[in-house]
XYZ file of C-alpha atoms in Angstrom:
784
model
C 84.779 80.324 -29.880
C 85.195 83.515 -28.199
C 85.908 83.718 -24.390
C 82.414 85.218 -23.586
C 80.676 82.418 -25.541
C 82.764 79.770 -23.877
C 81.798 81.278 -20.510
C 78.183 81.302 -21.486
C 78.177 77.457 -22.366
C 79.756 76.724 -19.026
C 77.302 78.871 -17.285
C 74.057 77.831 -18.967
C 74.800 73.927 -18.615
C 74.610 73.566 -14.987
C 71.825 76.206 -14.306
C 68.381 74.835 -13.394
C 66.160 77.586 -14.592
C 62.808 75.791 -14.220
C 61.650 78.358 -11.710
C 61.118 80.865 -14.592
C 59.730 78.302 -17.070
C 63.123 77.082 -18.549
C 63.490 73.381 -18.969
C 65.174 71.727 -15.939
C 68.875 71.508 -16.317
C 70.134 67.815 -17.123
C 66.650 66.252 -17.426
C 67.436 65.484 -21.146
C 63.959 66.724 -22.392
C 62.737 69.464 -24.426
C 59.739 71.116 -23.036
C 57.600 73.841 -24.440
C 55.143 75.923 -22.346
C 53.786 79.437 -22.013
C 57.045 80.607 -20.646
C 59.281 79.427 -23.468
C 62.744 80.760 -24.247
C 63.787 81.291 -27.758
C 67.060 82.640 -29.569
C 66.733 83.637 -33.171
C 69.270 84.830 -35.677
C 69.193 85.552 -39.417
C 72.000 83.234 -39.838
C 72.435 81.070 -36.705
C 70.859 80.791 -33.329
C 71.076 79.386 -29.701
C 68.770 76.468 -28.475
C 68.854 76.773 -24.858
C 66.358 73.898 -24.259
C 68.360 71.406 -26.296
C 71.586 72.125 -24.653
C 73.343 73.227 -27.802
C 74.269 76.592 -28.893
C 75.266 78.002 -32.274
C 77.258 81.114 -32.577
C 75.013 84.084 -33.223
C 75.757 87.035 -35.529
C 76.932 90.081 -33.462
C 74.243 92.609 -33.448
C 71.515 90.596 -35.210
C 70.201 88.240 -32.459
C 68.352 88.499 -29.259
C 67.563 85.977 -26.432
C 64.821 86.527 -23.969
C 62.835 84.892 -21.274
C 59.691 86.777 -21.749
C 58.109 85.520 -18.478
C 61.108 86.135 -16.210
C 60.345 88.967 -13.889
C 62.274 88.393 -10.703
C 65.562 89.382 -12.315
C 67.136 86.066 -11.714
C 66.951 84.186 -14.967
C 66.454 86.830 -17.864
C 69.271 86.234 -20.548
C 69.652 88.855 -23.279
C 72.405 90.682 -25.318
C 70.976 93.072 -27.737
C 74.196 93.812 -29.430
C 76.064 90.670 -29.935
C 73.576 87.934 -29.326
C 75.428 86.575 -26.370
C 73.045 85.836 -23.487
C 73.450 87.657 -20.242
C 72.345 86.710 -16.676
C 70.941 89.803 -15.309
C 70.228 88.373 -11.905
C 73.520 86.516 -11.544
C 75.754 89.555 -12.365
C 76.722 88.399 -15.943
C 76.142 90.781 -18.871
C 77.625 91.723 -22.223
C 76.307 95.036 -23.666
C 78.832 95.432 -26.539
C 80.076 93.631 -29.548
C 83.508 92.961 -27.900
C 84.468 89.341 -27.102
C 86.109 90.356 -23.820
C 85.041 88.374 -20.773
C 82.723 90.332 -18.294
C 83.957 91.115 -14.768
C 84.507 87.902 -12.626
C 83.492 89.545 -9.467
C 79.848 88.687 -9.906
C 77.828 87.399 -7.127
C 78.419 83.648 -6.362
C 80.251 82.828 -9.659
C 83.877 83.450 -10.593
C 86.405 81.790 -12.502
C 84.725 78.551 -14.026
C 81.686 78.972 -11.851
C 80.118 77.268 -8.879
C 80.412 73.553 -9.228
C 83.711 73.303 -10.919
C 85.568 72.210 -7.759
C 87.681 75.327 -7.535
C 87.108 77.881 -4.744
C 86.543 81.127 -6.707
C 86.121 84.580 -5.187
C 82.710 85.018 -3.663
C 82.570 81.303 -2.949
C 82.546 79.850 0.608
C 83.431 76.368 -0.795
C 83.261 74.438 -3.865
C 83.204 70.500 -3.792
C 82.396 70.183 -7.522
C 79.793 67.429 -8.146
C 79.718 66.679 -4.381
C 77.930 70.072 -3.673
C 74.494 69.509 -2.201
C 72.364 70.317 0.601
C 73.209 67.485 2.838
C 76.909 67.945 2.254
C 79.654 70.209 3.568
C 79.300 72.562 0.610
C 75.829 73.296 -0.837
C 74.779 73.812 -4.453
C 75.238 77.526 -4.229
C 78.888 77.042 -3.082
C 78.015 78.172 0.358
C 78.908 76.291 3.429
C 76.458 74.032 5.179
C 75.471 75.592 8.573
C 73.090 74.588 11.471
C 69.760 76.277 10.687
C 69.888 76.042 6.777
C 67.269 73.151 6.758
C 69.908 70.774 5.305
C 71.248 68.083 7.538
C 74.860 68.471 7.082
C 78.037 66.653 8.318
C 78.100 66.440 12.104
C 74.304 67.362 12.335
C 71.630 64.927 13.547
C 68.891 67.091 12.281
C 68.080 70.639 10.790
C 64.547 72.237 10.737
C 65.771 75.642 9.912
C 63.759 78.205 11.770
C 61.935 75.561 13.570
C 65.121 74.494 15.452
C 64.652 75.209 19.143
C 65.126 73.808 22.692
C 61.380 72.923 22.887
C 61.372 71.353 19.334
C 62.482 67.984 17.880
C 65.670 69.611 16.491
C 67.593 71.799 19.054
C 69.495 75.041 18.077
C 72.731 72.954 17.854
C 71.154 70.676 15.302
C 71.164 67.674 17.543
C 67.919 65.696 18.130
C 66.022 66.404 21.317
C 66.224 63.512 23.696
C 64.939 62.678 27.133
C 67.603 63.619 29.719
C 69.085 66.592 27.657
C 67.601 69.051 30.270
C 65.257 70.568 27.654
C 61.452 69.883 27.512
C 61.044 68.630 23.865
C 57.978 67.279 22.039
C 56.260 64.478 23.811
C 58.033 65.330 27.128
C 56.159 66.473 30.269
C 59.480 67.482 31.845
C 63.274 67.103 31.434
C 65.558 67.821 34.468
C 68.728 66.306 32.685
C 69.521 63.815 35.416
C 68.941 60.019 35.866
C 67.228 60.377 39.302
C 63.809 58.699 39.351
C 63.070 60.027 42.821
C 62.906 63.747 42.031
C 59.900 65.628 40.263
C 60.750 64.490 36.936
C 61.236 60.644 36.036
C 63.887 59.085 33.756
C 61.314 58.829 31.038
C 60.749 62.574 31.127
C 57.158 62.376 32.651
C 56.339 64.494 35.559
C 56.481 62.569 38.778
C 52.903 61.603 39.978
C 51.515 59.431 42.654
C 50.837 55.933 41.143
C 53.633 55.933 38.722
C 55.446 53.274 40.890
C 58.349 55.567 41.562
C 58.894 57.200 44.937
C 59.553 60.779 44.684
C 60.876 63.267 47.249
C 57.246 64.349 48.215
C 55.993 60.774 48.541
C 56.310 58.225 51.334
C 55.651 55.232 48.950
C 54.273 54.580 45.428
C 53.309 50.973 44.471
C 51.949 51.937 41.138
C 48.392 50.800 41.817
C 44.954 52.437 42.585
C 44.451 50.406 45.767
C 43.958 52.118 49.220
C 43.905 48.557 50.874
C 47.654 47.696 50.631
C 50.509 49.141 52.321
C 50.563 52.360 50.095
C 47.507 54.633 49.609
C 46.408 56.311 46.458
C 47.879 59.565 47.862
C 51.341 57.780 48.179
C 51.290 58.066 51.896
C 52.327 54.968 54.005
C 49.318 53.036 55.119
C 48.461 53.460 58.660
C 45.709 52.961 61.129
C 43.536 56.027 61.019
C 43.881 56.800 57.293
C 40.136 55.648 56.766
C 41.318 52.594 54.630
C 41.401 48.936 55.957
C 44.732 47.449 55.274
C 44.686 43.750 56.182
C 48.485 43.524 55.487
C 48.927 45.804 58.533
C 46.573 43.613 60.637
C 43.602 46.123 60.374
C 40.037 44.890 60.638
C 38.385 48.344 60.288
C 39.473 51.925 59.873
C 36.960 54.913 60.329
C 39.790 57.572 60.145
C 39.140 60.522 62.375
C 36.230 58.585 63.780
C 38.344 55.865 65.197
C 37.718 55.833 69.012
C 38.365 53.487 71.921
C 34.635 54.165 72.723
C 33.349 53.679 69.166
C 32.741 50.874 66.634
C 36.501 50.821 65.450
C 39.179 51.281 68.077
C 42.271 53.503 67.817
C 44.179 50.050 66.973
C 41.757 49.619 63.887
C 40.098 46.637 65.570
C 36.430 46.262 65.858
C 35.124 47.012 69.324
C 34.281 43.847 71.075
C 33.076 42.930 74.522
C 35.989 41.811 76.577
C 38.581 44.178 74.943
C 38.942 46.193 77.979
C 37.433 49.389 76.241
C 34.181 50.869 76.918
C 32.181 50.802 73.648
C 29.323 53.221 74.279
C 29.259 55.321 71.196
C 28.059 54.464 67.739
C 26.405 51.140 67.784
C 27.972 50.354 71.224
C 25.799 49.602 74.126
C 28.332 48.503 76.655
C 27.888 49.480 80.303
C 31.361 48.266 81.300
C 34.287 46.377 80.060
C 37.024 45.032 82.306
C 38.584 42.915 79.658
C 39.768 39.657 81.211
C 37.965 40.650 84.408
C 34.638 40.252 82.715
C 32.621 37.185 83.557
C 30.308 35.448 86.089
C 30.835 36.615 89.648
C 32.398 39.874 88.377
C 31.135 43.435 88.543
C 31.036 43.291 84.593
C 29.546 40.277 83.130
C 30.439 38.526 79.837
C 27.969 40.614 77.869
C 29.816 43.906 79.185
C 26.666 44.722 81.333
C 26.723 45.775 84.902
C 26.129 42.926 87.203
C 22.928 43.787 88.911
C 20.817 42.327 91.596
C 18.382 39.938 90.256
C 20.090 38.868 87.157
C 21.133 35.462 88.694
C 24.708 36.244 88.626
C 26.259 37.033 92.132
C 28.501 39.985 91.869
C 31.412 40.857 94.218
C 29.234 43.231 96.194
C 26.263 40.765 96.551
C 25.643 37.954 99.032
C 23.416 36.198 96.795
C 21.524 36.618 93.565
C 18.637 33.976 92.706
C 17.538 35.713 89.654
C 14.601 37.610 91.014
C 13.640 40.580 93.173
C 11.531 38.706 95.471
C 12.195 37.852 99.073
C 11.384 34.872 101.168
C 13.231 32.503 98.978
C 16.596 32.584 100.750
C 17.824 35.791 98.840
C 16.366 39.181 99.424
C 15.429 41.659 96.699
C 18.706 43.485 97.698
C 20.521 40.187 97.071
C 21.316 39.744 100.790
C 21.151 36.225 102.226
C 17.967 35.465 104.193
C 18.535 32.195 105.851
C 22.157 31.354 105.544
C 23.835 32.633 108.685
C 21.069 31.484 111.059
C 23.224 28.555 112.321
C 20.691 26.114 111.029
C 21.434 23.976 108.015
C 18.474 24.435 105.892
C 17.626 22.505 102.824
C 19.920 23.347 99.969
C 22.601 24.332 102.559
C 25.674 22.212 103.261
C 26.485 24.126 106.438
C 25.675 27.182 108.331
C 27.904 28.454 111.101
C 25.950 31.608 111.588
C 28.873 33.812 110.546
C 28.835 35.580 107.279
C 31.589 37.825 106.053
C 34.463 35.130 106.315
C 34.537 32.694 103.308
C 37.393 30.831 104.951
C 35.885 29.704 108.240
C 34.803 26.317 106.974
C 31.392 27.389 105.788
C 30.941 30.053 103.032
C 28.669 32.920 103.128
C 26.338 30.888 100.846
C 26.234 28.145 103.457
C 28.334 25.759 101.311
C 31.187 23.851 102.305
C 34.497 25.460 100.803
C 35.884 23.630 97.826
C 38.221 24.339 95.006
C 36.135 25.605 92.138
C 33.618 27.662 94.278
C 35.234 30.814 93.014
C 36.202 31.653 96.611
C 39.959 31.609 97.619
C 40.149 29.600 100.827
C 43.854 29.886 102.177
C 42.787 27.265 104.876
C 42.405 24.808 101.921
C 45.882 26.060 100.619
C 44.201 27.590 97.727
C 46.124 30.323 95.898
C 43.345 31.212 93.562
C 39.910 30.106 92.391
C 38.167 31.136 89.383
C 35.284 28.777 89.748
C 34.445 27.310 86.418
C 37.243 29.365 84.968
C 39.925 27.058 86.608
C 41.932 25.288 84.005
C 45.249 23.703 83.995
C 46.149 25.689 80.925
C 45.090 28.869 82.560
C 46.132 31.267 85.346
C 44.429 29.074 88.062
C 44.851 25.280 87.819
C 42.147 22.819 88.705
C 43.622 22.450 92.080
C 43.388 26.123 92.751
C 47.003 26.785 92.626
C 48.331 29.951 90.636
C 50.042 28.912 87.278
C 53.673 29.167 87.376
C 56.579 27.979 85.426
C 57.816 24.707 86.901
C 54.412 23.286 88.020
C 54.451 20.756 84.934
C 51.505 22.474 83.438
C 51.849 24.656 80.234
C 50.196 28.036 80.898
C 48.724 28.940 77.587
C 50.003 32.157 76.015
C 52.629 32.388 78.778
C 54.746 29.386 78.654
C 56.075 27.543 75.571
C 56.746 24.395 77.662
C 56.880 23.113 81.379
C 58.570 19.883 82.382
C 58.150 20.625 86.022
C 61.193 19.835 88.121
C 63.028 18.791 84.946
C 63.133 22.400 83.669
C 66.684 23.216 83.060
C 68.577 25.713 81.025
C 70.453 22.466 79.749
C 67.244 20.598 78.929
C 64.716 20.779 76.272
C 62.532 23.164 78.402
C 64.554 25.940 80.014
C 64.016 27.249 83.579
C 61.899 30.137 82.299
C 59.585 27.640 80.482
C 60.711 28.504 77.042
C 61.969 25.823 74.546
C 65.549 25.386 74.089
C 67.047 26.637 70.779
C 70.550 27.282 69.300
C 71.429 30.974 70.010
C 69.562 31.293 73.236
C 72.837 31.427 75.173
C 72.240 28.130 77.083
C 73.989 24.774 76.104
C 71.019 22.462 75.313
C 70.637 18.868 74.115
C 72.664 18.305 70.944
C 74.559 21.472 71.435
C 78.406 21.661 71.998
C 78.151 25.364 72.959
C 75.753 28.330 72.729
C 77.075 31.998 73.132
C 73.713 33.462 72.253
C 74.962 35.377 69.232
C 74.917 35.087 65.359
C 78.706 35.604 65.071
C 80.670 32.659 63.342
C 83.848 34.372 64.238
C 83.871 33.791 67.859
C 84.537 30.551 69.777
C 81.035 29.049 69.088
C 79.620 28.964 65.658
C 75.894 29.864 64.678
C 75.078 26.014 64.636
C 76.229 25.794 68.320
C 79.397 23.890 67.473
C 82.776 24.683 68.924
C 84.887 26.744 66.751
C 88.053 25.189 65.396
C 90.769 25.852 62.936
C 89.795 24.391 59.677
C 86.061 25.280 59.901
C 86.287 28.073 57.395
C 85.631 30.769 60.066
C 88.095 33.171 61.519
C 87.686 33.073 65.375
C 89.714 34.837 67.960
C 93.171 33.545 68.035
C 93.099 32.855 64.363
C 94.530 35.022 61.685
C 92.923 33.231 58.727
C 90.820 30.098 58.009
C 90.488 28.683 54.510
C 88.870 25.588 55.788
C 90.016 22.428 53.854
C 92.462 24.604 51.775
C 94.525 25.389 54.842
C 98.168 24.459 54.167
C 101.580 25.242 55.738
C 102.898 26.303 52.315
C 99.816 28.199 51.205
C 98.157 31.410 52.292
C 96.864 30.208 55.492
C 98.760 27.520 57.622
C 97.147 24.485 59.340
C 97.244 26.363 62.515
C 95.187 29.100 61.050
C 97.940 31.573 61.056
C 98.896 33.861 58.051
C 102.239 32.862 56.532
C 105.076 34.660 58.057
C 108.841 34.526 58.081
C 109.798 32.507 61.228
C 107.028 30.023 61.236
C 109.422 27.125 60.210
C 107.635 26.688 56.782
C 109.078 27.943 53.678
C 106.291 29.736 51.697
C 107.219 30.824 48.220
C 104.216 33.234 48.129
C 105.862 34.949 51.015
C 109.162 35.372 49.004
C 110.777 32.885 51.408
C 113.850 30.742 50.284
C 114.574 29.435 53.797
C 112.736 29.359 57.137
C 114.414 27.678 60.237
C 111.480 28.911 62.414
C 112.925 30.004 65.930
C 116.516 29.484 64.712
C 116.142 32.216 62.113
C 118.264 35.327 62.868
C 120.388 37.891 61.505
C 123.392 36.024 62.996
C 122.041 32.631 61.618
C 122.315 30.642 58.401
C 118.703 31.787 57.604
C 118.290 35.446 58.151
C 115.061 36.887 60.060
C 113.809 37.822 56.495
C 113.929 34.101 55.504
C 116.803 34.446 52.932
C 120.085 32.588 53.380
C 122.937 34.361 54.946
C 125.958 35.510 52.888
C 128.906 37.798 53.124
C 127.988 41.284 52.007
C 124.333 41.127 53.189
C 124.966 43.346 56.101
C 124.321 40.674 58.738
C 127.215 38.996 60.653
C 126.876 35.203 60.430
C 128.308 33.970 63.694
C 130.891 31.420 63.390
C 131.449 32.121 59.727
C 131.934 35.828 59.517
C 133.830 38.277 61.975
C 131.678 41.146 60.525
C 129.628 42.113 57.525
C 128.942 45.788 56.796
C 127.232 45.005 53.409
C 129.580 46.908 51.238
C 132.779 46.481 49.034
C 134.884 48.999 50.923
C 138.184 47.662 52.501
C 138.991 50.920 54.442
C 136.086 50.677 56.706
C 135.402 48.602 59.732
C 134.939 45.438 57.838
C 136.672 44.053 54.934
C 135.203 42.650 51.799
C 135.934 39.071 53.042
C 133.835 39.900 56.236
C 136.830 40.118 58.446
C 137.155 42.916 61.071
C 139.468 45.724 60.481
C 142.073 46.500 62.991
C 144.568 49.197 64.119
C 148.308 48.086 63.308
C 147.455 46.467 60.034
C 149.151 49.325 58.222
C 145.891 50.568 56.528
C 144.100 53.562 57.673
C 140.365 52.920 58.262
C 138.601 56.199 58.830
C 135.240 54.336 59.315
C 137.000 52.481 62.182
C 138.102 55.715 63.812
C 141.718 55.557 62.416
C 143.340 58.683 61.232
C 146.808 57.113 60.740
C 148.175 53.587 60.831
C 152.017 53.285 60.770
C 151.957 49.471 61.569
C 154.084 49.793 64.763
C 153.649 49.900 68.478
C 155.670 53.098 69.324
C 153.393 55.876 71.214
C 156.175 58.516 71.044
C 156.143 58.951 67.264
C 153.489 60.747 65.296
C 151.061 57.806 65.247
C 150.076 55.942 68.335
C 149.340 52.324 68.854
C 145.581 53.485 68.649
C 145.975 54.701 65.152
C 145.320 58.311 66.035
C 147.888 61.078 65.714
C 150.068 61.900 68.790
C 148.618 64.870 70.735
C 148.900 66.625 74.191
C 146.657 64.806 76.565
C 147.168 61.280 75.101
C 149.209 60.156 78.149
C 152.366 60.020 76.200
C 155.138 62.603 76.235
C 156.122 63.646 72.711
C 159.173 65.928 72.906
C 158.848 66.753 69.104
C 155.532 68.291 70.105
C 157.316 70.562 72.761
C 155.515 68.599 75.659
C 157.006 69.214 79.066
C 154.785 66.458 80.585
C 151.570 64.585 79.609
C 149.502 62.986 82.229
C 146.572 61.981 79.938
C 143.767 63.801 81.578
C 141.815 66.912 81.202
C 142.546 68.245 84.770
C 144.315 71.580 84.348
C 145.055 72.019 88.006
C 147.220 69.053 88.682
C 150.978 68.554 88.117
C 150.680 68.712 84.357
C 148.435 71.357 82.704
C 146.174 70.604 79.790
C 148.786 72.276 77.550
C 151.319 69.561 78.595
C 153.305 72.170 80.716
C 154.643 71.985 84.224
C 152.688 74.508 86.648
C 153.781 77.948 88.103
C 151.982 80.545 90.028
C 151.099 83.174 87.488
C 150.102 80.806 84.655
C 146.302 81.430 85.178
C 145.795 77.868 86.316
C 144.917 77.205 90.021
C 146.901 74.321 91.335
C 145.626 73.594 94.683
C 147.502 70.373 95.492
C 151.095 70.190 97.003
C 153.541 71.554 96.582
C 151.631 74.508 94.840
C 148.838 74.976 97.145
C 147.387 77.691 95.115
C 143.890 79.247 96.072
C 143.769 81.333 92.977
C 145.616 82.319 89.907
C 144.712 85.349 87.770
C 147.794 85.259 85.733
C 149.427 88.682 85.078
C 146.729 90.236 87.167
C 147.862 88.562 90.416
C 148.319 91.301 93.020
C 146.685 93.807 90.805
C 143.059 92.967 91.549
C 141.238 92.387 94.722
C 140.530 88.691 94.441
C 144.205 87.060 94.348
C 147.410 88.106 95.582
C 150.952 87.518 94.253
C 151.413 84.198 95.895
C 148.207 82.792 94.331
C 146.289 83.202 97.741
C 142.654 84.327 97.877
C 141.770 87.715 99.641
C 139.210 87.062 102.423
C 136.818 88.725 104.852
C 138.688 89.476 108.088
C 141.948 90.415 106.435
C 141.421 94.054 107.341
C 140.932 95.238 103.680
C 137.512 95.739 102.040
C 137.336 94.023 98.855
C 134.305 94.129 96.304
C 134.395 91.368 95.624
C 137.052 89.333 97.611
C 138.689 86.126 96.532
C 135.449 84.182 97.656
C 133.226 86.301 95.380
C 131.818 88.336 98.362
C 131.038 91.859 98.131
C 132.325 93.125 101.501
C 130.555 96.160 103.126
C 133.264 96.519 105.804
C 136.289 94.596 106.994
C 137.791 95.549 110.553
C 140.063 92.625 110.576
C 138.642 90.883 113.503
C 136.303 88.016 114.208
C 133.838 90.006 116.549
C 130.111 90.373 115.963
C 129.733 92.889 118.731
C 131.103 95.995 116.957
C 130.044 97.784 113.742
C 131.233 95.095 111.319
C 130.346 91.478 111.843
C 132.453 88.362 110.917
C 130.921 88.242 107.361
C 132.077 91.760 106.644
C 128.646 93.181 106.707
C 127.225 95.914 108.986
C 125.669 94.857 112.286
C 122.077 95.869 112.571
C 119.257 96.047 115.269
C 117.541 92.651 114.917
C 120.600 90.500 114.272
C 120.255 89.029 117.808
C 123.554 90.673 119.241
C 123.587 93.910 121.196
C 126.019 96.358 119.644
C 126.492 99.966 120.926
C 126.874 101.384 118.492
C 125.810 98.997 115.578
C 126.780 99.385 111.924
C 124.151 101.997 111.559
C 125.415 104.153 114.372
C 122.498 102.919 116.650
C 123.111 102.518 120.458
C 121.286 99.114 121.204
C 119.971 98.419 124.763
C 119.030 94.883 123.654
C 118.586 92.751 120.483
C 116.301 89.517 120.641
C 116.346 88.961 116.812
C 112.597 89.094 116.351
C 109.980 91.552 115.090
C 107.689 91.489 118.125
C 107.089 94.546 120.496
C 105.179 92.277 123.080
C 108.417 90.785 124.722
C 111.368 92.383 126.622
C 113.025 94.002 123.654
C 111.296 96.343 121.098
C 111.765 96.276 117.329
C 114.005 99.294 117.761
C 116.271 97.359 120.148
C 115.155 99.300 123.227
C 113.962 97.693 126.440
C 110.142 97.783 126.824
C 108.449 99.235 129.881
C 105.095 99.575 131.432
C 103.703 102.976 130.073
C 105.030 102.602 126.691
C 101.331 101.847 125.318
C 102.168 98.229 124.154
C 101.058 95.218 126.287
C 104.195 93.047 126.877
C 103.161 89.619 128.117
C 105.147 87.423 125.901
C 106.528 86.651 128.435
C 107.251 90.011 130.060
C 108.621 93.482 129.584
C 112.198 94.985 129.842
C 111.684 95.334 133.478
C 110.732 91.645 134.090
C 107.123 92.583 134.606
C 104.163 90.820 132.978
C 101.638 93.372 131.758
C 97.942 92.779 131.584
C 97.294 96.113 129.859
C 99.111 99.309 128.858
C 97.427 102.590 127.920
C 100.632 104.492 127.888
C 100.225 108.105 129.662
C 96.681 107.046 130.731
C 97.833 104.363 132.983
C 96.603 104.982 136.676
C 94.487 108.026 135.753
C 90.896 108.538 136.532
C 88.707 106.902 133.889
C 91.564 104.424 132.890
C 90.975 100.609 133.523
C 94.727 100.203 133.578
C 96.945 100.923 136.727
C 100.285 102.523 136.697
C 101.775 99.014 137.062
C 99.998 97.918 133.920
C 97.426 95.667 135.613
C 93.553 95.628 135.334
C 92.068 97.800 137.962
C 89.478 96.217 140.347
C 85.936 96.725 139.021
C-alpha cells in the first residue's frame, strides 16, 4: 500500500464525522441517511462506513460527501481516488503516491491520538486524550475556561466562569468565605467574623439573626420586645415603650413616661404613696408625701389634701369632727371650741385651759397624754409617736421609742437581726444588726478567722479557717502547697517551700546528689550546689585540699593534686607570680627568694647589675637613688637630707638658670636679684635685697601700692603717700588715694573722723560757710 493510502487509513479510522452525516467513528454500525458518503471505482472502491478500504484505481474513482458544506469533512481526490480532508489540511491532487505536506493544522506524523507530540500539537496522550484530561481530543492542552474540568480544576463553565458565578475565573468552586459574592450568597467579606456586616454563612447581618453586629447593642434572634433585647436590636431599657419584666418594669409608655403621669420614669405604675404627684393622665392626686402620707398628716392615705371637715385632724388643725358645723366642740374652721376652758367637759379627760402645748399634762384635745396618741410628749420620755402607726417592727415602737439597732426589736427593712445587748461582731447578730457570715471581716461563731475577702492565698481561707501548710493554697510565707502531695523529696516540701539546695533534703528533681543543709558550702564535703566535693572541681575542700583551681595545669597556683604551689620548689609558676625559680635562698644572684628576677629597688645590692646601693624603696631623694646610685649635686635629684641638704637640683643647668644655683640651693625673694621665676616658683616684680615694706619693694618682691596698709613715700608706683589705711572708704581719715581727708573736700568723714581729727556732719566743699549753704566752714550743720 502506498504511503498516501496508509496515511488515509490512519486518518479516517479515528475521525468522527457524524457532524456532516458520516457514520460515527467506532460505533460498529453502518448507517445510511440522506447525507451518505460513497466511493466508486470501476475496479475497486473504498467503503468509509464499514471501516474497510480497497485500493482504488488511479484517475478513475471519486469520493465525496455531497452534504458537507463547512469545509471540515469533505474528502475527494479526482485524480487518484485517494480521499482528501479539505478542512483538515490534507489533499492529494495528483497521481503520485508521495505523502502530502505534514505541516497541516492539528495533524502531523501519525496524527492526533497516536501518543506522539507532532508539530502543531500542544500535547498527545494517545487514548487518554479527552476533555477531562490534561490533553483534549484535539491534542490541545486543557485550560481553565474551555468548559472541561481538567486536572487541578474544581469546575469549568467556560465563558460562564466568574467571581459572581458558581465557578470562579480560576476554575475553583465558589464558597462562602472566599471574599466573592457567589450564587445564593447575600454577601461575602472573606472572614470568619460573625460580628461584622456579613455573617459566617454569607448572609447580610440583620437584626434578629441572633448575631450581634457592630451596629447592634444586642441580638437575641427573636421577635419579642418584652425581653432584654428589642426587635431593633437595642438593649432593653426603661423608656423604650416596651414592658420588660426581666428588668423589673411594670409599665413603659416611652416618651410619655413621667413622674406625674400614669407610668413613672422608673417604669412603675403611679401609686398613691410613691412620693410622686400623679396629677396628669388618669392621675387625680392632690399631694403625695410618700411615707409621710396618712392620718393626721397634711396629705392623707388617698393622696388628698387633708381639709377641715374630713374627720382627719391635720397638723394645722386643732380638731376635725367631720363636719363644718360649730357648737359641737369643733368649729367650722377646725378650731377647738370647748377644750381649753379649764373645765373638763363630757368627753374630755382633762382641760388645763392652755392650748398650744401638747406636753403640759393635757393635750390640746383635752386628753391625757399617752403613747399612741400621735403626739410626742418628752415629759413621758417619748422619742416618737405615730399613733396607730406605732409598731415594734417599725420606726416608732409601741412604747414610743425610736427604733434603733440594739433595742432587741427587728426594724423591718432596716435590720436583719437584733439581739439587743447581745449584739456583737463576734455573735450571730453583729453590732450593726446584720447577720454574721463568713467573709464579713468579723470572727463569728464557728469561724476560726474572717479577713473579709475572697482570697484563699492569705492567712484566712474563704471558709474562714486558718490557713496552714498542706491545705492546698499558697499563703504568704509559703512558696508552694500541693496539699497531701507535699513531700521533702518532691516538688514542694512539708514546710511548703520549693525544693532548693541547702534545705537538708536530697531532691533528685532538683539534680541534687547530696544536701547537708546549713553544712553545705564550697569548702565542705557537699558543695553549695549540692554535689559532692572533689579535687578539680574548683572548690577548696578545707581539711582535705590545700587548693583547687579546677584545672590540670601544674605550673599555676595549684597542682593537680590540689596542693598549693610555692616559690623555691624549682618550678616556675607564672600564675603564682613567679618569673623564675632557682630553688635557692640567695638574693644576690639573678633570681631572688621571691622567685622574681633581681632588679634595682628590690633592697638587695647586686654588683653584677652595676648597683652602687639598693635601699629597696622608690624615694629618689634619699641616700640611694631609684637608679641604685649614690647621690651628688648635679644628678638632677634633690636630696634634702644630711649630709646633702639640697634645696634644688637641675642637673647640668644648675647655676645657669634663675631657680637653682651651683650648690643646689634655691634662689629666693630678698637675695637682691630679680628672678622670674625664683627657686620657689615666684615671679618677682622687684628685689631690693631687704626685708622692709616701707620702700618701693615689699618683702614678697612685689611693688608697694596705695591701699596696702603701709605708708610709703614714694611707693612702688612713685606716689608719695600721706597715709594708708588699707580700705576703700573716703569717709574716714585717709582717702582712697592715700591722702589725708579734710573739711572742704566735699566728702563727709564721720567714720569716725577726717584727717584733721574732726567729725564732719556735712561737707559741701567750696560752698561750706557761704550764703545759702546749710554747712558751715567747719563742716557742721548751720543752725536753722
